[in-house]
Amino acid sequence: MAIIEVEGLRKVYRMGKEKIVALKSVDLTIEEGEICCLFGTSGSGKSTLLNMLAGLEKPTSGTIKVKKTRVEKLSEVELATFRQKYIGFVFQSYNLIPSLTALENVSLPLIFQGMPKAKRDKQAEAMLKAVGLNKRLHHKPKEMSGGQQQRVSIARAFVNRPTILFADEPTGNLDTHTTIEVMEMIKDMARKYNQTLIIVSHDPEIADYADRIITLIDGEIRKIEIKKENEREIIYEKQA
């Protein structure tokens, strides 16, 4: 069943008198429980597309349905509530609050849900243990390595069991060994909870973790591949 449906999505930025077309009439459907990679080089439009899907930016034209809700029609207050209920994020730069401990950072989304402190601390602790940080509960970000900080970020993203998880270049600041650990962790947790995972990356090795790889070039979808066992099959390709 489709969880995200996009039709005719277009985004144009204005810089003075110049118009920059970031997305050109994108049509896309993402299925519930699918692991999908928006793949492309810098400037291809992949991060812009992610921002549109997550309601972080408004499109110039086109429609975006997430769980049958037209997110581009929602107000900022409605969007905040919608994201809080259904969406989680993992960012390249971790986006942790420096003054808070790992436990406090992870429990943050649960505060906005009105969950009592004892319950949210218990849930946050369980998530931190699940990502292997049971000995780092009371450490602040500056007391942890990059890989550990990203694990905190993953725990925070999964703590309220979001329906959809967006991961924007989630391993961009990590070494190769930690990258593999983090990607296996994100993939396994998404599978365990039947969550839809949308990864943005320019790295072919990260794309290999996805069921479907959507390649963007110059703001449009040029190729769609599906992964079958250890091989990719091209199901759509548009010539330049």
Coordinates of C-alpha atoms in Angstrom, one line a residue:
M1 CA 0.0 0.0 0.0
A2 CA 1.3 3.5 -0.9
I3 CA 2.3 5.6 2.1
I4 CA 3.7 8.5 0.0
E5 CA 2.2 9.7 -3.3
V6 CA 3.7 12.6 -5.2
E7 CA 2.4 14.1 -8.4
G8 CA 3.8 16.9 -10.6
L9 CA 6.1 18.1 -7.8
R10 CA 8.0 21.2 -8.8
K11 CA 10.2 23.5 -6.7
V12 CA 11.7 26.8 -8.0
Y13 CA 13.9 29.0 -5.9
R14 CA 14.3 32.7 -6.8
M15 CA 17.6 34.4 -6.3
G16 CA 17.3 38.0 -7.3
K17 CA 16.1 37.9 -10.9
E18 CA 17.3 34.4 -11.4
K19 CA 15.1 31.3 -11.1
I20 CA 16.7 28.0 -10.0
V21 CA 14.6 24.9 -10.8
A22 CA 15.4 22.4 -8.0
L23 CA 12.7 19.9 -8.9
K24 CA 11.0 19.4 -12.3
S25 CA 7.5 17.7 -12.2
V26 CA 8.5 14.7 -10.1
D27 CA 6.0 11.8 -9.8
L28 CA 6.8 9.2 -7.2
T29 CA 5.1 6.5 -5.0
I30 CA 6.7 5.0 -2.0
E31 CA 5.2 1.8 -0.4
E32 CA 4.6 1.2 3.3
G33 CA 7.5 -0.6 4.9
E34 CA 9.8 0.1 1.9
I35 CA 13.5 1.1 2.3
C36 CA 14.0 3.7 -0.5
C37 CA 17.1 5.7 -1.4
L38 CA 17.0 9.1 -3.1
F39 CA 20.3 8.9 -4.8
G40 CA 22.3 11.6 -6.7
T41 CA 25.2 14.0 -6.6
S42 CA 25.2 17.4 -4.9
G43 CA 22.6 19.6 -6.6
S44 CA 20.6 16.8 -8.0
G45 CA 17.5 17.7 -6.0
K46 CA 17.5 14.7 -3.7
S47 CA 17.6 16.7 -0.4
T48 CA 15.0 19.2 -1.8
L49 CA 12.7 16.2 -2.5
L50 CA 13.2 14.9 1.0
N51 CA 12.4 18.3 2.5
M52 CA 9.2 18.4 0.4
L53 CA 8.1 14.9 1.5
A54 CA 8.7 15.8 5.2
G55 CA 6.8 19.0 4.9
L56 CA 9.9 21.1 5.7
E57 CA 9.5 23.1 2.6
K58 CA 6.5 24.0 0.4
P59 CA 6.5 23.0 -3.2
T60 CA 6.0 25.6 -6.0
S61 CA 3.4 23.3 -7.5
G62 CA 2.3 19.7 -7.3
T63 CA 0.7 17.5 -4.6
I64 CA 2.3 15.4 -1.8
K65 CA 0.2 12.9 0.0
V66 CA 1.6 11.2 3.1
K67 CA -0.7 8.7 4.7
K68 CA -3.4 10.2 2.4
T69 CA -2.9 13.7 3.9
R70 CA -2.0 16.6 1.6
V71 CA 1.0 17.8 3.5
E72 CA 1.5 20.8 1.3
K73 CA -1.9 22.1 2.4
L74 CA -1.2 21.9 6.1
S75 CA -0.4 25.0 8.2
E76 CA 2.9 25.1 10.2
V77 CA 1.1 24.1 13.4
E78 CA -0.6 21.2 11.6
L79 CA 2.7 20.1 10.0
A80 CA 4.4 20.2 13.4
T81 CA 1.7 17.9 14.9
F82 CA 1.8 15.6 11.8
R83 CA 5.6 15.2 11.9
Q84 CA 5.5 14.6 15.7
K85 CA 3.0 11.8 15.2
Y86 CA 4.3 10.1 12.1
I87 CA 7.8 11.2 11.2
G88 CA 11.4 10.7 12.5
F89 CA 14.7 12.2 11.3
V90 CA 18.3 11.1 11.2
F91 CA 20.7 13.9 10.1
Q92 CA 24.3 13.9 8.9
S93 CA 25.2 16.5 11.6
Y94 CA 23.4 14.5 14.4
N95 CA 21.4 17.6 15.6
L96 CA 21.8 16.8 19.2
I97 CA 21.3 19.4 21.9
P98 CA 24.8 19.9 23.4
S99 CA 23.6 20.7 26.9
L100 CA 21.5 17.5 27.2
T101 CA 22.6 14.0 28.0
A102 CA 22.0 11.1 25.6
L103 CA 19.0 10.1 27.7
E104 CA 17.6 13.6 27.6
N105 CA 18.2 14.0 23.9
V106 CA 16.4 10.7 23.1
S107 CA 13.5 11.4 25.4
L108 CA 12.9 14.8 23.8
P109 CA 10.3 13.7 21.2
L110 CA 8.3 12.0 24.0
I111 CA 8.1 15.2 26.0
F112 CA 6.1 16.8 23.1
Q113 CA 3.7 13.8 23.3
G114 CA 3.0 14.6 26.9
M115 CA 4.4 11.4 28.2
P116 CA 5.2 11.3 32.0
K117 CA 9.0 11.6 32.8
A118 CA 9.4 8.1 34.3
K119 CA 7.8 6.5 31.3
R120 CA 9.7 8.5 28.7
D121 CA 13.0 7.9 30.5
K122 CA 12.4 4.2 30.6
Q123 CA 11.5 4.2 26.9
A124 CA 14.6 6.3 26.0
E125 CA 16.9 4.1 28.0
A126 CA 15.5 1.0 26.2
M127 CA 16.3 2.6 22.9
L128 CA 19.8 3.6 23.9
K129 CA 20.4 0.1 25.0
A130 CA 19.1 -1.2 21.7
V131 CA 21.8 0.9 19.9
G132 CA 24.5 -0.3 22.2
L133 CA 24.8 2.9 24.4
N134 CA 23.7 1.5 27.8
K135 CA 26.9 2.9 29.3
R136 CA 26.5 6.3 27.8
L137 CA 23.1 7.3 29.1
H138 CA 24.3 10.3 31.1
H139 CA 27.0 11.5 28.7
K140 CA 26.7 14.7 26.7
P141 CA 27.4 14.9 23.0
K142 CA 30.9 16.4 23.4
E143 CA 31.8 13.4 25.6
M144 CA 31.0 10.9 22.7
S145 CA 32.5 10.0 19.4
G146 CA 30.8 10.8 16.1
G147 CA 29.6 7.3 15.8
Q148 CA 28.1 7.3 19.3
Q149 CA 26.4 10.6 18.6
Q150 CA 24.8 9.2 15.5
R151 CA 23.6 6.2 17.5
V152 CA 21.9 8.7 19.9
S153 CA 20.4 10.4 16.9
I154 CA 19.1 7.0 15.7
A155 CA 17.7 6.2 19.1
R156 CA 15.9 9.6 19.2
A157 CA 14.5 9.0 15.7
F158 CA 13.1 5.6 16.6
V159 CA 12.0 6.2 20.2
N160 CA 8.4 7.1 19.4
R161 CA 8.1 4.5 16.6
P162 CA 7.5 6.8 13.7
T163 CA 5.7 5.5 10.6
I164 CA 8.2 7.1 8.3
L165 CA 11.9 7.7 8.9
F166 CA 13.9 10.2 6.8
A167 CA 17.7 9.8 6.9
D168 CA 19.6 12.6 5.2
E169 CA 23.2 11.6 4.5
P170 CA 23.2 9.7 7.8
T171 CA 26.8 8.5 7.6
G172 CA 28.3 11.5 5.9
N173 CA 30.5 12.3 8.9
L174 CA 31.5 8.7 9.8
D175 CA 34.4 6.4 8.9
T176 CA 33.8 3.2 6.8
H177 CA 33.5 0.8 9.8
T178 CA 31.1 3.0 11.7
T179 CA 29.1 3.7 8.5
I180 CA 28.4 -0.1 8.1
E181 CA 27.4 -0.4 11.7
V182 CA 25.0 2.6 11.6
M183 CA 23.4 1.5 8.3
E184 CA 22.9 -2.0 9.4
M185 CA 21.3 -0.6 12.6
I186 CA 18.9 1.7 10.8
K187 CA 17.9 -0.9 8.3
D188 CA 17.3 -3.6 10.9
M189 CA 15.3 -1.3 13.2
A190 CA 13.1 -0.2 10.3
R191 CA 12.5 -3.8 9.3
K192 CA 11.7 -4.8 12.9
Y193 CA 9.0 -2.1 13.3
N194 CA 7.8 -2.3 9.6
Q195 CA 8.7 1.4 9.1
T196 CA 9.1 3.2 5.8
L197 CA 12.7 4.4 5.5
I198 CA 13.8 7.0 3.0
I199 CA 17.5 7.6 2.8
V200 CA 19.2 10.5 0.9
S201 CA 22.7 9.7 -0.2
H202 CA 25.4 10.3 -2.9
D203 CA 27.2 7.1 -1.9
P204 CA 26.5 3.9 -4.0
E205 CA 27.3 1.7 -1.0
I206 CA 24.6 3.4 1.1
A207 CA 22.1 3.0 -1.8
D208 CA 22.7 -0.7 -1.7
Y209 CA 20.9 -0.9 1.6
A210 CA 17.7 0.1 -0.1
D211 CA 14.9 -2.0 -1.7
R212 CA 14.5 0.7 -4.4
I213 CA 17.1 3.3 -5.6
I214 CA 15.7 6.5 -7.2
T215 CA 18.4 8.4 -9.1
L216 CA 17.9 12.1 -9.5
I217 CA 19.8 14.3 -11.9
D218 CA 19.1 18.0 -12.4
G219 CA 15.9 17.9 -10.4
E220 CA 14.2 15.0 -12.2
I221 CA 14.0 11.2 -11.7
R222 CA 16.3 9.6 -14.4
K223 CA 16.4 6.0 -13.1
I224 CA 14.6 3.7 -10.7
E225 CA 16.1 0.4 -9.7
I226 CA 14.9 -2.4 -7.5
K227 CA 17.1 -4.7 -5.6
K228 CA 16.7 -8.4 -6.2
E229 CA 18.9 -10.6 -4.1
N230 CA 22.4 -9.1 -4.7
E231 CA 21.6 -7.5 -8.1
R232 CA 19.8 -4.4 -9.2
E233 CA 17.1 -4.3 -11.9
I234 CA 16.3 -1.1 -13.8
I235 CA 12.5 -0.7 -13.9
Y236 CA 12.5 2.9 -15.3
E237 CA 15.1 5.0 -17.1
K238 CA 14.8 8.4 -18.8
Q239 CA 17.3 9.5 -21.3
A240 CA 18.8 13.0 -20.8

